[in-house]
mmCIF file of C-alpha atoms in Angstrom:
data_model
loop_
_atom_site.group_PDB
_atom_site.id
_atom_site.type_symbol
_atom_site.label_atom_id
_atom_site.label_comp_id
_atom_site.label_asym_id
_atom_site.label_seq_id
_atom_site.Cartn_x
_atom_site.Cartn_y
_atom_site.Cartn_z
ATOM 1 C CA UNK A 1 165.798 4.986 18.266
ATOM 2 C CA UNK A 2 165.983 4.737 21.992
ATOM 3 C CA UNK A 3 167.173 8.467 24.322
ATOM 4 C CA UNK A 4 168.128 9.282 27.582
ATOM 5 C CA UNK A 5 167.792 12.708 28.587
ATOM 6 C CA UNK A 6 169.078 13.935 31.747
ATOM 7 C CA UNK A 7 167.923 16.888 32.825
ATOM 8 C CA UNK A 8 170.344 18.705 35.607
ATOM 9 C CA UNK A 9 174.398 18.554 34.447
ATOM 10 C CA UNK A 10 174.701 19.249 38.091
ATOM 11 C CA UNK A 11 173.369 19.518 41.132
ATOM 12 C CA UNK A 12 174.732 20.490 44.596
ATOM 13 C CA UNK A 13 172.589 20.065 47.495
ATOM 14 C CA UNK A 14 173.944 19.889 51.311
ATOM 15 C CA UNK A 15 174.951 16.819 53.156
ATOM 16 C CA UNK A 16 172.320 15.272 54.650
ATOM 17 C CA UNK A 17 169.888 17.131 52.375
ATOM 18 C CA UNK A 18 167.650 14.832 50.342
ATOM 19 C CA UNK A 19 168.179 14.788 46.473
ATOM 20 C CA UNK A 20 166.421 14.138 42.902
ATOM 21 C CA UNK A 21 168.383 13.641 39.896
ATOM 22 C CA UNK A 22 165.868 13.578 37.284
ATOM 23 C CA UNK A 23 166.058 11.106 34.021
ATOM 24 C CA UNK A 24 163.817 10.518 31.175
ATOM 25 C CA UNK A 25 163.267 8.134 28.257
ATOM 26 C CA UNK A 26 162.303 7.572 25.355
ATOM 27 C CA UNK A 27 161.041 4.236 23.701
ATOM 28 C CA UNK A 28 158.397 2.662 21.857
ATOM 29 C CA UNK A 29 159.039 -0.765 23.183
ATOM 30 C CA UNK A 30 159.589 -2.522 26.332
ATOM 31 C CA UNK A 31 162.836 -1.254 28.077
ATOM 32 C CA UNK A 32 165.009 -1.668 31.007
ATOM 33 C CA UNK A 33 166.393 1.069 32.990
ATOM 34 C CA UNK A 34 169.665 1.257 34.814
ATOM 35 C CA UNK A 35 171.479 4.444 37.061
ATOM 36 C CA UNK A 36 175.529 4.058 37.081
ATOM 37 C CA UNK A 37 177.688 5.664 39.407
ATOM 38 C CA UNK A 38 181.020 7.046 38.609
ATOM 39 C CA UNK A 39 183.261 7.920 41.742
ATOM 40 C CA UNK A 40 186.212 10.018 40.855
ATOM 41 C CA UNK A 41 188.879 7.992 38.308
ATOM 42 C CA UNK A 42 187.157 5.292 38.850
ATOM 43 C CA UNK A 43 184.646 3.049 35.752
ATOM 44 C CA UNK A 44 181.307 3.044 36.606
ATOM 45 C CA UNK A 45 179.271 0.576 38.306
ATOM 46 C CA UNK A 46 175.619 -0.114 38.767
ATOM 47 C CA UNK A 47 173.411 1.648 41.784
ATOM 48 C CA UNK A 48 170.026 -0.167 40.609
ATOM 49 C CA UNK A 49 168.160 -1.436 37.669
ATOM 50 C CA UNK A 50 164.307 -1.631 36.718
ATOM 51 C CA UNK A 51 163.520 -4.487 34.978
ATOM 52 C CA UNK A 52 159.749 -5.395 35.464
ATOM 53 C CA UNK A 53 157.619 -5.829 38.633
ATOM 54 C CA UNK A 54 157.872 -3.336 41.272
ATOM 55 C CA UNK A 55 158.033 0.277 39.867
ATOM 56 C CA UNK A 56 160.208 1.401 42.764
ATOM 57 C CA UNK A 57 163.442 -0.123 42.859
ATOM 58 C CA UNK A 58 165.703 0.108 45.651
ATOM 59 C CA UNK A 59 169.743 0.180 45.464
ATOM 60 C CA UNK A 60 172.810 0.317 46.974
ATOM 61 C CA UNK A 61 174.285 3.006 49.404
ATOM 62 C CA UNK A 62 170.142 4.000 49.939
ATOM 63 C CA UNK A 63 169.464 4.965 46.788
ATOM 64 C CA UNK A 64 165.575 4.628 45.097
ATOM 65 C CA UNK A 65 164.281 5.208 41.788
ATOM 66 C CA UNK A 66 160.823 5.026 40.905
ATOM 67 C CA UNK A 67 159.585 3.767 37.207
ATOM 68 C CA UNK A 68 156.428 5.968 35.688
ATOM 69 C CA UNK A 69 155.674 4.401 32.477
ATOM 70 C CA UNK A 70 152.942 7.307 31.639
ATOM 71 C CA UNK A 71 155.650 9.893 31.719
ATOM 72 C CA UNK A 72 158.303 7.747 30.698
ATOM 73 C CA UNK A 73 160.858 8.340 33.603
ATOM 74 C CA UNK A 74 163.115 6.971 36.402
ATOM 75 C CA UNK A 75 164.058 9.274 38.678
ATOM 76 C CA UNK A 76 166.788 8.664 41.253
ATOM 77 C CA UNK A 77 166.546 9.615 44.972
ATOM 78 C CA UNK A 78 167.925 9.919 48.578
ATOM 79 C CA UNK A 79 166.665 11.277 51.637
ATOM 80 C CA UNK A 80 169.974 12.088 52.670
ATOM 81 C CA UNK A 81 173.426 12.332 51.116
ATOM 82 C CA UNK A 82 176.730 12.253 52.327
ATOM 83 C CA UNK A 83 179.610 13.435 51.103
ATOM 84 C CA UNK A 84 180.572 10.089 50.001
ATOM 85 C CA UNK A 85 177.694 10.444 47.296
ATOM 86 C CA UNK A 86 179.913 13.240 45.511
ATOM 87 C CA UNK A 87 179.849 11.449 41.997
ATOM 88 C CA UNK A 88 178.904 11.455 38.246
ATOM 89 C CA UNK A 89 175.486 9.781 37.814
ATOM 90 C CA UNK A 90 174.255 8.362 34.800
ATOM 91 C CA UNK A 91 170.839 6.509 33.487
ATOM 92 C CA UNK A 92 170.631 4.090 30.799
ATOM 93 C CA UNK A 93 167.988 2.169 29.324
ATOM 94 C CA UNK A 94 168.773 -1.151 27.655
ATOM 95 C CA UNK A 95 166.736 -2.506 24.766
ATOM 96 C CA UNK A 96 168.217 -4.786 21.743
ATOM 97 C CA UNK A 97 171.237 -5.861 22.883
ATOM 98 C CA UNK A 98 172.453 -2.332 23.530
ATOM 99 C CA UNK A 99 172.093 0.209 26.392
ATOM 100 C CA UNK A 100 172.065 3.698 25.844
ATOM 101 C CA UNK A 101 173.516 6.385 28.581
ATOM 102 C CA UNK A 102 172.437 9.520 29.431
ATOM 103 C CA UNK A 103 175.287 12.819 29.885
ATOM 104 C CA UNK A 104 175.098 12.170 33.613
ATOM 105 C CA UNK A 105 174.432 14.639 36.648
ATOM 106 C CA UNK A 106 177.176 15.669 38.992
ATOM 107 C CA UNK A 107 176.276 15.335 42.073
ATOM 108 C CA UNK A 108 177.723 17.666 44.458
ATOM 109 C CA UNK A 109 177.210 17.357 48.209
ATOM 110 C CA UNK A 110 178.298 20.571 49.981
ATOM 111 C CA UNK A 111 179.341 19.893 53.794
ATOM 112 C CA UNK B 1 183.280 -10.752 41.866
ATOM 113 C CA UNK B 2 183.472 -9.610 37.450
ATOM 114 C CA UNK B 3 186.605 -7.803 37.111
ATOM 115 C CA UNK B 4 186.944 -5.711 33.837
ATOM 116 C CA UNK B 5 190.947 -5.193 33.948
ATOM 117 C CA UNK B 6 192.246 -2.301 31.237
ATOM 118 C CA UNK B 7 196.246 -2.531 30.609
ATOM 119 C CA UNK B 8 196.740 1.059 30.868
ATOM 120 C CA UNK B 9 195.153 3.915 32.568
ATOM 121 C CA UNK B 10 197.225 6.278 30.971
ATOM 122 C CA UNK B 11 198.660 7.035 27.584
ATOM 123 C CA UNK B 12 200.019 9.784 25.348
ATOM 124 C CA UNK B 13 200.463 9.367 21.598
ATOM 125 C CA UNK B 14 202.040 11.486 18.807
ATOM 126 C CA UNK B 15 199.300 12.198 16.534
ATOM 127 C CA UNK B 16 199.326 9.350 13.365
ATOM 128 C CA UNK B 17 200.213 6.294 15.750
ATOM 129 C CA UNK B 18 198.645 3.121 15.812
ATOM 130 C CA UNK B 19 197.351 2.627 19.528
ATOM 131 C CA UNK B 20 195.900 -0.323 20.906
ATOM 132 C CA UNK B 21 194.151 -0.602 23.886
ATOM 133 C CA UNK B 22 193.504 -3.533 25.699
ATOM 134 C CA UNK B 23 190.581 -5.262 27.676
ATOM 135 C CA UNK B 24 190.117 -8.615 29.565
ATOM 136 C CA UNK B 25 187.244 -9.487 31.797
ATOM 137 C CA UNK B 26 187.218 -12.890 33.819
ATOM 138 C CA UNK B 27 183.950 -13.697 34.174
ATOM 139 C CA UNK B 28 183.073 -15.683 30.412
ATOM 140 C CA UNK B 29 180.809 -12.458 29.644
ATOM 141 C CA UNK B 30 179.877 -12.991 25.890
ATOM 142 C CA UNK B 31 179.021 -9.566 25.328
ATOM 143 C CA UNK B 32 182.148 -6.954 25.674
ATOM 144 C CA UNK B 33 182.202 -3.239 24.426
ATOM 145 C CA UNK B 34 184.007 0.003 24.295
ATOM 146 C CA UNK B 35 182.595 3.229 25.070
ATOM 147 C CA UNK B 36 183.980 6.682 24.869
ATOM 148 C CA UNK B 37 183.011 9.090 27.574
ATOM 149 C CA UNK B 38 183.489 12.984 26.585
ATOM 150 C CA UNK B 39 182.637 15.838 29.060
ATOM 151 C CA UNK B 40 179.022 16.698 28.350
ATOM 152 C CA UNK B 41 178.481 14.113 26.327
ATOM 153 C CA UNK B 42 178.014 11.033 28.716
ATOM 154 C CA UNK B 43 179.025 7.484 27.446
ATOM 155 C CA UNK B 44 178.894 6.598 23.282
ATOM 156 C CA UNK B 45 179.341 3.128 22.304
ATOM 157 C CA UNK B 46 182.023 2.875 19.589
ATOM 158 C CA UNK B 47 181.638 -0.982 18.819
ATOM 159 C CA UNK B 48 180.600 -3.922 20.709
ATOM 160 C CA UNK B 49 180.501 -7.836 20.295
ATOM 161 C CA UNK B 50 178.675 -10.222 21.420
ATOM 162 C CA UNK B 51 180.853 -13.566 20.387
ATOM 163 C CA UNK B 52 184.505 -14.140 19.541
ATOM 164 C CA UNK B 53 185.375 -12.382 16.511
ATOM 165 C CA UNK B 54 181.764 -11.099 15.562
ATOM 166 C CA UNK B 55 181.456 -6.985 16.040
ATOM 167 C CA UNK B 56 179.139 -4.555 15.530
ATOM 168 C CA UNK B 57 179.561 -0.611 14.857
ATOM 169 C CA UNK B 58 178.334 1.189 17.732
ATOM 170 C CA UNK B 59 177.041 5.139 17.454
ATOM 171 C CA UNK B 60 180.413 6.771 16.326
ATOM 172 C CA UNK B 61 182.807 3.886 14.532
ATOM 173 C CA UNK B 62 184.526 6.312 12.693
ATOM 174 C CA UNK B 63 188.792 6.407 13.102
ATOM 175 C CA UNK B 64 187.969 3.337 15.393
ATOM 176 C CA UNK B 65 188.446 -1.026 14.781
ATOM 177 C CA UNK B 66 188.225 -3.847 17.277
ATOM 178 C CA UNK B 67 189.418 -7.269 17.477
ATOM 179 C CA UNK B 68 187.994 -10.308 19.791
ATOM 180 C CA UNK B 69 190.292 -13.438 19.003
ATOM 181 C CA UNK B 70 189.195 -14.691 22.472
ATOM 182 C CA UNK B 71 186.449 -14.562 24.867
ATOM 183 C CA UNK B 72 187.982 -12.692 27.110
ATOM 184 C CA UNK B 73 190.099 -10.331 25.510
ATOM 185 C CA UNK B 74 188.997 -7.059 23.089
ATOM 186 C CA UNK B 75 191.060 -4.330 21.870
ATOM 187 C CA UNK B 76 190.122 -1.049 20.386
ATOM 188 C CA UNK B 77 192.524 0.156 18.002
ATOM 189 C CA UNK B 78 193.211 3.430 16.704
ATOM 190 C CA UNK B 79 194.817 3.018 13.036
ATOM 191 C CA UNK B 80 195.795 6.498 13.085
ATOM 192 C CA UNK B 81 195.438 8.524 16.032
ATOM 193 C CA UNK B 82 194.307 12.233 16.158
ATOM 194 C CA UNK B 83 193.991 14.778 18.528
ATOM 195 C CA UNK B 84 190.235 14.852 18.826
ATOM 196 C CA UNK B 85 190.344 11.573 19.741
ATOM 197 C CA UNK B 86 191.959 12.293 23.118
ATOM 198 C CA UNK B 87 189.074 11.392 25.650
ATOM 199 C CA UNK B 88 188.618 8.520 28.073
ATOM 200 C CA UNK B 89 187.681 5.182 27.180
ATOM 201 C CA UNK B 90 185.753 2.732 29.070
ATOM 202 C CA UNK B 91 185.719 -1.636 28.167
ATOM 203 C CA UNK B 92 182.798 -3.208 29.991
ATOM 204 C CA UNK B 93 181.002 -6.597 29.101
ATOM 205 C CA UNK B 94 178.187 -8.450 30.758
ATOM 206 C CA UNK B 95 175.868 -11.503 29.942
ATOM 207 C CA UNK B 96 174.390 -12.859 26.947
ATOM 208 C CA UNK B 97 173.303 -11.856 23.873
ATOM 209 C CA UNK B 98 170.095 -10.472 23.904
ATOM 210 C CA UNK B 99 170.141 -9.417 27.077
ATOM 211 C CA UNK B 100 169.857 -6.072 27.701
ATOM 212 C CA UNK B 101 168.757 -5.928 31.297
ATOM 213 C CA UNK B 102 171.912 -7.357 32.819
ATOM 214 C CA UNK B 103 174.195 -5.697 34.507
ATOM 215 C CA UNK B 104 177.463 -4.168 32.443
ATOM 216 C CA UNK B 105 180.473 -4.521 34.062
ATOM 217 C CA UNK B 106 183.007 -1.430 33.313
ATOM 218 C CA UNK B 107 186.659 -1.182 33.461
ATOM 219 C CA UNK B 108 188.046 1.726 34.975
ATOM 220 C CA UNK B 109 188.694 3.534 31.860
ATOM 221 C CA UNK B 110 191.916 4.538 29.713
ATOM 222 C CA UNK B 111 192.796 8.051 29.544
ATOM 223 C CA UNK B 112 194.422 8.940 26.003
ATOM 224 C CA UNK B 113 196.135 11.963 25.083
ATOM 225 C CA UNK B 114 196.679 12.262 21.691
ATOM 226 C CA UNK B 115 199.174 15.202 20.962
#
């Protein structure tokens, strides 16, 4: 059976500060790997998604992850957040017709 | 742009009604689900389906039934609502069958109180 773990429930960090939010899987086949954003009473919607090729993907709003097969994560990252960025992170990985989500990371930027 | 529209953002029941909520997405997704999101506990997948009145049980089915008579319509019903099933609830569908790494499009979630 497929897991996401997400390590940090939360993590503030300054504005303009640069930020990890830290996500690992677990799979014995061929996945792909998502990060959804949730905004405040809002669904959530998709920042980026690794599907094959390039192990770094890059998103909206400047967001990065980076794919490392050998210790089965996808990170998230940004040089520098904004208070806009205060939101509820999560990762997924898809595999049979069904994606699994992590608990998500709150993300709090501090002005 | 895929627009995942759910008919009510809020709702309080009396605990032992029948609740139905409802889900339509305009974009001819075949594959819709419903997810319950809990504090701590992310996003669980209650049931999904990926064809007009086909479903499958998702991680926690239990006190929970669907119903896709069209393409773009599914409901989650509650046969008989009860207080620990007050949470938020999240539709979303996205492309075919077997398809995992597409995107899924989510509604903006129904927050039920069940008192």
């Amino acid at each position: 059976a497929q897991s996401v773990t997400q390590l940090d429930s939360q993590v503030p960090v300054f504005e303009e500060a640069p930020v990890e939010l830290r996500c690992n899987y677990s799979s014995s086949v061929s996945v792909y790997l998502f990060w959804y954003v949730q905004y405040p009473n809002q669904g959530l919607q998709l920042l980026l998604k690794y599907l094959s090729g390039s192990t770094l993907v890059k998103g909206i709003n400047g967001f990065e992850a980076e794919f490392n097969k050998s210790q089965t994560s996808f990170h998230l990252r940004k040089p520098s957040v904004h208070i806009s960025d205060t939101a509820e992170y999560f990762c997924a990985a898809g595999g049979y017709q069904k994606v699994t989500f992590g608990t998500g990371t709150k993300l709090q930027v501090i002005p | 742009d895929v627009k995942v529209t759910q008919s009510s953002r809020y709702l309080v029941k009396r605990t032992g009604e029948k609740v139905f909520l409802e889900c339509v997405q305009d974009m001819d997704h075949e594959n819709m689900f419903w997810y319950r999101q809990d504090p701590g506990l992310g996003l669980r997948l209650i049931y999904f389906s990926y064809d007009v009145k086909m479903k499958e049980k998702g991680d926690i089915p239990e006190g929970y039934s669907v119903s896709r008579e069209k393409k773009e319509r599914f409901s989650l019903i509650l046969e008989s609502a009860s207080t620990n099933q007050t949470s938020m609830y999240l539709c979303a569908s996205s492309l075919p069958r077997d398809s995992s790494g597409n995107t899924i499009y989510f509604g903006e979630g129904s927050w039920l109180t069940v008192v």
